[in-house]
Short mmCIF file of C-alpha atoms and ligand atoms in Angstrom, two decimals:
data_model
loop_
_atom_site.label_atom_id
_atom_site.label_comp_id
_atom_site.label_asym_id
_atom_site.label_seq_id
_atom_site.Cartn_x
_atom_site.Cartn_y
_atom_site.Cartn_z
CA MET A 809 28.55 76.73 129.33
CA THR A 810 26.26 77.87 126.52
CA GLN A 811 27.00 76.61 123.06
CA ALA A 812 29.70 78.53 121.26
CA ALA A 813 29.04 80.08 117.87
CA LEU A 814 32.47 78.95 116.81
CA GLU A 815 34.98 76.81 118.59
CA PHE A 816 38.51 75.78 117.58
CA ASP A 817 40.33 73.36 119.80
CA ARG A 818 44.04 73.03 119.07
CA VAL A 819 43.61 73.26 115.34
CA SER A 820 46.65 72.88 113.10
CA TYR A 821 46.82 73.11 109.36
CA THR A 822 49.70 72.59 106.96
CA TYR A 823 49.26 73.21 103.24
CA PRO A 824 50.12 70.38 100.87
CA GLY A 825 53.35 72.16 99.94
CA GLY A 826 54.52 71.91 103.56
CA GLN A 827 53.76 75.43 104.78
CA GLN A 828 52.27 75.30 108.26
CA ALA A 829 49.63 78.02 108.40
CA LEU A 830 48.10 77.33 111.82
CA ARG A 831 49.52 75.65 114.87
CA ALA A 832 47.39 74.56 117.83
CA VAL A 833 44.94 77.41 117.46
CA SER A 834 42.16 77.46 120.05
CA LEU A 835 39.41 80.02 120.13
CA ARG A 836 35.84 80.39 121.25
CA VAL A 837 33.41 82.92 119.88
CA ALA A 838 30.17 83.41 121.79
CA PRO A 839 26.85 83.85 119.98
CA GLY A 840 26.31 87.51 119.14
CA GLU A 841 29.94 88.38 119.74
CA ARG A 842 31.99 90.44 117.36
CA LEU A 843 35.55 89.22 117.27
CA GLY A 844 38.37 90.83 115.35
CA VAL A 845 41.44 88.78 114.50
CA LEU A 846 44.50 90.84 113.77
CA GLY A 847 47.62 89.45 112.20
CA PRO A 848 50.30 90.01 109.60
CA ASN A 849 50.08 88.90 106.00
CA GLY A 850 50.74 85.19 105.91
CA GLY A 851 49.70 84.86 109.57
CA GLY A 852 47.01 82.31 108.77
CA LYS A 853 43.90 84.50 108.91
CA SER A 854 42.36 83.38 105.63
CA THR A 855 43.24 79.78 106.46
CA LEU A 856 41.41 80.10 109.78
CA LEU A 857 38.27 81.32 108.03
CA LYS A 858 38.45 78.63 105.35
CA ILE A 859 38.62 75.98 108.05
CA ALA A 860 35.61 77.48 109.82
CA LEU A 861 33.80 77.39 106.49
CA GLY A 862 34.66 73.76 105.85
CA LEU A 863 36.71 74.65 102.77
CA LEU A 864 39.87 73.22 104.35
CA THR A 865 40.07 70.32 106.78
CA PRO A 866 42.51 70.63 109.67
CA ASP A 867 45.28 68.07 110.19
CA GLU A 868 44.71 68.15 113.92
CA GLY A 869 42.19 69.53 116.34
CA GLU A 870 38.45 69.99 116.53
CA VAL A 871 36.24 72.62 114.95
CA ARG A 872 32.60 73.16 115.88
CA VAL A 873 30.38 75.68 114.21
CA TRP A 874 27.22 76.17 116.23
CA GLY A 875 27.73 72.68 117.54
CA MET A 876 28.12 71.18 114.07
CA SER A 877 31.03 70.08 111.97
CA PRO A 878 32.09 72.79 109.49
CA HIS A 879 30.77 70.66 106.62
CA GLN A 880 27.39 70.28 108.19
CA ALA A 881 27.30 73.97 109.07
CA ARG A 882 28.10 74.72 105.46
CA ARG A 883 25.15 72.67 104.26
CA GLU A 884 22.93 74.47 106.75
CA GLY A 885 24.18 77.88 105.66
CA VAL A 886 25.28 78.81 109.17
CA VAL A 887 28.17 80.98 108.01
CA GLY A 888 27.94 83.84 105.55
CA TYR A 889 31.30 84.67 104.03
CA LEU A 890 32.90 87.61 102.36
CA ALA A 891 36.12 86.45 100.72
CA GLN A 892 39.34 88.41 100.84
CA ARG A 893 39.38 89.31 97.19
CA MET A 894 36.29 89.76 95.23
CA GLU A 895 36.04 87.13 92.60
CA ALA A 896 36.20 88.07 88.92
CA ALA A 897 34.80 91.48 88.22
CA LEU A 898 31.05 91.41 88.35
CA ASP A 899 30.32 92.98 85.01
CA PHE A 900 27.52 90.71 83.96
CA PRO A 901 24.22 92.46 83.47
CA LEU A 902 22.63 91.83 86.84
CA SER A 903 21.36 94.51 89.14
CA ALA A 904 22.51 94.64 92.72
CA ARG A 905 19.10 93.35 93.81
CA GLN A 906 19.37 90.40 91.44
CA VAL A 907 22.77 89.49 92.84
CA VAL A 908 21.24 89.40 96.31
CA GLU A 909 18.27 87.36 95.03
CA VAL A 910 20.44 84.81 93.26
CA GLY A 911 22.47 84.29 96.42
CA ALA A 912 19.40 84.05 98.63
CA SER A 913 17.57 81.58 96.41
CA ARG A 914 20.58 79.33 95.95
CA ARG A 915 20.74 78.68 99.66
CA LEU A 916 17.11 78.15 100.43
CA ALA A 917 14.99 75.41 99.00
CA PRO A 918 11.88 76.87 97.33
CA TRP A 919 9.49 75.01 99.62
CA ARG A 920 11.17 76.57 102.64
CA SER A 921 11.05 79.94 101.12
CA PRO A 922 7.89 81.26 99.51
CA PRO A 923 8.74 83.87 96.87
CA ARG A 924 7.15 86.69 98.83
CA ALA A 925 9.09 85.89 102.00
CA MET A 926 12.29 85.69 100.01
CA ARG A 927 11.63 89.01 98.34
CA GLU A 928 11.04 90.58 101.71
CA ARG A 929 14.25 89.11 103.02
CA VAL A 930 16.13 90.45 100.03
CA ASP A 931 14.60 93.90 100.46
CA ARG A 932 15.36 93.91 104.17
CA SER A 933 18.98 92.88 103.60
CA ILE A 934 19.45 95.58 101.01
CA GLU A 935 17.96 98.12 103.37
CA LEU A 936 20.08 96.97 106.30
CA VAL A 937 23.32 97.45 104.41
CA GLY A 938 22.14 100.83 103.12
CA ALA A 939 22.13 99.82 99.45
CA THR A 940 18.53 100.74 98.63
CA SER A 941 19.41 103.76 96.53
CA TYR A 942 21.56 101.73 94.12
CA ALA A 943 19.78 98.38 94.31
CA ASP A 944 18.58 98.58 90.73
CA ARG A 945 21.90 99.58 89.22
CA PRO A 946 24.00 97.02 87.35
CA VAL A 947 26.61 95.66 89.76
CA GLY A 948 29.34 96.39 87.25
CA ARG A 949 28.75 100.09 87.75
CA LEU A 950 28.98 100.13 91.51
CA SER A 951 31.98 101.40 93.44
CA GLY A 952 34.05 98.88 95.40
CA GLY A 953 32.42 99.96 98.65
CA GLN A 954 28.92 99.71 97.20
CA LEU A 955 29.62 96.30 95.72
CA GLN A 956 30.91 95.13 99.07
CA ARG A 957 27.65 96.17 100.73
CA VAL A 958 25.70 94.31 98.07
CA LEU A 959 27.76 91.17 98.70
CA ILE A 960 27.14 91.52 102.42
CA ALA A 961 23.41 91.87 101.68
CA ARG A 962 23.63 88.68 99.65
CA ALA A 963 25.28 86.85 102.54
CA VAL A 964 22.80 88.24 105.05
CA ALA A 965 19.77 87.37 102.88
CA CYS A 966 20.66 83.69 103.40
CA GLU A 967 20.09 84.23 107.13
CA PRO A 968 23.43 83.01 108.43
CA LYS A 969 24.12 82.96 112.14
CA ILE A 970 27.75 83.96 111.64
CA LEU A 971 29.22 86.47 109.23
CA ALA A 972 32.88 85.88 108.40
CA LEU A 973 34.74 88.74 106.73
CA ASP A 974 38.24 88.48 105.29
CA GLU A 975 40.06 91.82 105.11
CA PRO A 976 36.89 93.76 104.36
CA THR A 977 38.39 97.21 104.76
CA VAL A 978 41.57 96.96 102.74
CA GLY A 979 42.02 100.05 100.62
CA VAL A 980 39.24 101.88 102.45
CA ASP A 981 39.92 105.29 104.00
CA ALA A 982 39.30 106.16 107.64
CA GLU A 983 35.80 107.48 107.03
CA GLY A 984 34.93 104.41 104.97
CA GLN A 985 36.20 102.18 107.76
CA ARG A 986 34.14 104.03 110.31
CA ARG A 987 31.00 103.62 108.23
CA PHE A 988 31.80 99.97 107.65
CA GLY A 989 32.18 99.52 111.42
CA GLU A 990 28.73 101.08 111.84
CA LEU A 991 27.30 98.69 109.28
CA LEU A 992 28.64 95.74 111.26
CA THR A 993 27.17 97.23 114.44
CA THR A 994 23.79 97.42 112.72
CA LEU A 995 23.98 93.82 111.51
CA ASN A 996 25.15 92.64 114.89
CA ARG A 997 22.33 94.42 116.67
CA GLU A 998 19.44 93.97 114.24
CA LEU A 999 20.10 90.36 113.28
CA ASN A 1000 22.03 89.27 116.34
CA LEU A 1001 24.73 88.15 113.92
CA THR A 1002 27.95 86.77 115.31
CA ILE A 1003 30.76 88.50 113.46
CA LEU A 1004 34.25 87.23 112.82
CA LEU A 1005 36.47 89.70 111.04
CA VAL A 1006 40.10 89.12 110.15
CA SER A 1007 42.49 91.80 108.95
CA HIS A 1008 46.09 92.90 108.94
CA ASP A 1009 44.87 96.47 109.44
CA ILE A 1010 44.48 97.35 113.10
CA ARG A 1011 41.97 100.09 112.40
CA GLY A 1012 39.76 97.74 110.46
CA VAL A 1013 39.81 95.26 113.32
CA ALA A 1014 39.60 97.52 116.31
CA ALA A 1015 36.63 99.63 115.23
CA GLY A 1016 33.68 98.27 117.18
CA CYS A 1017 34.86 94.72 117.89
CA ASP A 1018 34.06 93.27 121.31
CA ARG A 1019 37.37 91.48 121.49
CA VAL A 1020 40.52 91.33 119.44
CA ALA A 1021 42.76 88.31 119.08
CA CYS A 1022 46.14 88.29 117.44
CA LEU A 1023 47.05 85.52 115.03
CA SER A 1024 50.43 84.80 113.67
CA ARG A 1025 50.32 81.09 112.98
CA THR A 1026 49.63 80.52 116.65
CA LEU A 1027 46.87 82.22 118.55
CA HIS A 1028 46.32 82.45 122.23
CA PHE A 1029 42.78 83.38 122.96
CA HIS A 1030 41.54 84.01 126.45
CA ASP A 1031 39.08 86.14 128.29
CA ALA A 1032 41.42 87.93 130.65
CA PRO A 1033 42.01 91.09 128.65
CA GLU A 1034 45.28 92.91 128.44
CA GLY A 1035 45.96 95.95 126.34
CA LEU A 1036 47.17 95.59 122.80
CA THR A 1037 50.37 97.27 123.75
CA PRO A 1038 52.86 98.52 121.20
CA GLN A 1039 55.15 95.71 122.41
CA VAL A 1040 52.56 93.04 121.65
CA LEU A 1041 51.89 94.57 118.25
CA ALA A 1042 55.56 94.76 117.45
CA GLU A 1043 55.93 91.11 118.36
CA VAL A 1044 52.93 90.01 116.35
CA PHE A 1045 53.96 91.90 113.28
CA SER A 1046 57.60 90.96 113.58
CA HIS A 1047 56.32 87.56 112.54
CA GLU A 1048 55.74 89.00 109.11
CA VAL A 1049 59.48 88.60 108.81
CA GLY A 1050 59.98 85.98 111.50
CA ALA A 1051 57.61 83.46 109.89
CA ALA A 1052 60.19 82.80 107.25
CA PHE A 1053 62.46 81.53 109.98
CA GLY A 1054 59.83 79.58 111.87
CA GLY A 1055 59.86 81.94 114.85
CA GLU A 1056 57.62 81.52 117.87
CA VAL A 1057 55.17 84.27 118.51
CA HIS A 1058 53.20 85.48 121.48
CA VAL A 1059 49.52 85.96 120.85
CA ASP A 1060 46.77 87.28 123.05
CA ALA A 1061 43.15 88.33 123.07
CA HIS A 1062 42.14 91.72 124.35
CA HIS A 1063 39.10 93.85 124.73
CA ALA A 1064 38.98 96.08 121.70
CA HIS A 1065 38.51 99.29 123.67
CA GLU A 1066 41.91 98.70 125.18
CA CYS A 1067 43.61 99.03 121.83
CA PRO A 1068 45.93 101.98 121.94
CA GLY A 1069 43.90 104.21 119.60
CA GLY A 1070 43.55 102.19 116.45
CA HIS A 1071 43.53 105.29 114.33
CA THR A 1072 46.95 106.40 115.48
CA HIS A 1073 48.80 103.47 113.99
CA ASP A 1074 48.71 104.52 110.40
CA ALA A 1075 50.78 107.33 109.05
CA PRO A 1076 48.65 110.14 107.66
CA GLY A 1077 47.70 109.33 104.11
CA ALA A 1078 48.55 105.67 104.53
CA ALA A 1079 44.96 104.68 103.92
CA ARG A 1080 44.19 105.15 100.30
CA ARG A 1081 40.74 105.51 98.95
CA GLU A 1082 40.54 102.91 96.26
CA GLU A 1083 37.01 102.31 95.30
CA GLY A 1084 37.11 98.97 93.62
CA GLY A 1085 40.74 98.60 94.65
CA GLU A 1086 40.24 95.83 97.18
CA ARG A 1087 42.60 93.66 95.23
CA ALA A 1088 45.44 96.11 95.58
CA HIS A 1089 47.11 94.76 98.69
CA ASP A 1090 49.63 91.99 99.23
P1 ADP B 358 46.79 85.56 105.84
O1 ADP B 358 45.38 85.45 105.37
O2 ADP B 358 46.91 85.86 107.30
O3 ADP B 358 47.59 86.51 105.02
P2 ADP B 358 47.01 82.83 104.87
O4 ADP B 358 46.07 82.05 105.70
O5 ADP B 358 46.55 83.22 103.50
O6 ADP B 358 47.48 84.12 105.70
O7 ADP B 358 48.37 82.04 104.70
C1 ADP B 358 49.04 81.46 105.80
C2 ADP B 358 50.30 80.75 105.28
O8 ADP B 358 49.93 79.69 104.42
C3 ADP B 358 51.21 81.64 104.46
O9 ADP B 358 52.53 81.27 104.73
C4 ADP B 358 50.83 81.34 103.05
O10 ADP B 358 51.91 81.54 102.19
C5 ADP B 358 50.46 79.88 103.13
N1 ADP B 358 49.44 79.54 102.15
C6 ADP B 358 48.24 80.14 101.98
N2 ADP B 358 47.54 79.56 101.00
C7 ADP B 358 48.31 78.56 100.52
C8 ADP B 358 48.13 77.57 99.50
N3 ADP B 358 47.00 77.51 98.78
N4 ADP B 358 49.14 76.71 99.30
C9 ADP B 358 50.27 76.75 100.03
N5 ADP B 358 50.49 77.64 101.00
C10 ADP B 358 49.53 78.55 101.26
MG1 MG B 359 44.40 86.48 103.97
#
């Protein structure tokens, strides 16, 4: 079997306060694959990403990131990461391009990265995410969607093999989600990036992913696809309530195209356009 981009083998994690966030989670993401992980708030999605990033260490189980431990992969810059909430408002006087440059230069030792090559990488990343027209604007004046693209450019400029995105389309309307899905398709194709996207929003997950897994503390990931039926979804999201009572939940992985029309699951008007409002949920 070829080396996995990301592999979890029966990984469990309990927070110091006693809250078990993940239980015996196993998953395998192939290089170049685009996997969406769908689950309710509190289902363990952010915890899963933080473990892959080496920010949290599991109590049990094995994690390999491109054959390395998460810590080693972190040192090597294997995973680019877009956190769930953007950190403190970026209103310092840097242009979008400078934000990308700062990120890119922090990762790469100068001797590995001649200034010209780095500049080209920065330019290419900005172009890939479609941020060229506002690259010289101060980041504090960008919309939420524009800022997000700049942060993705920053991650991509470090040449990661995997891009991990935590709830990237929260507060984005249907058209914005579609365009974001296209952006991921471009990154996936042009850079052969492996993409791992987690969200509680089925539309955000389903658009363009190769496979979808459902996570609600436990995750059952396999390659025999079944449809994401309304029954499965109801069960997964019932955990939003059920978690409080320690309920068991069925989880499955499916081919994304078998999702029952991702766009039909939200009531009209449910998706609000909130430029810069990515912090508005949960
Ligand atoms: P999701 O990203 O799917 O919403 P999380 O991974 O953030 O879920 O959280 C999973 C569970 O772990 C939740 O029950 C949450 O309350 C708990 N949790 C998350 N972060 C912490 C923390 N820092 N300390 C204690 N419990 C936490
Ligand atoms: Mg989360």
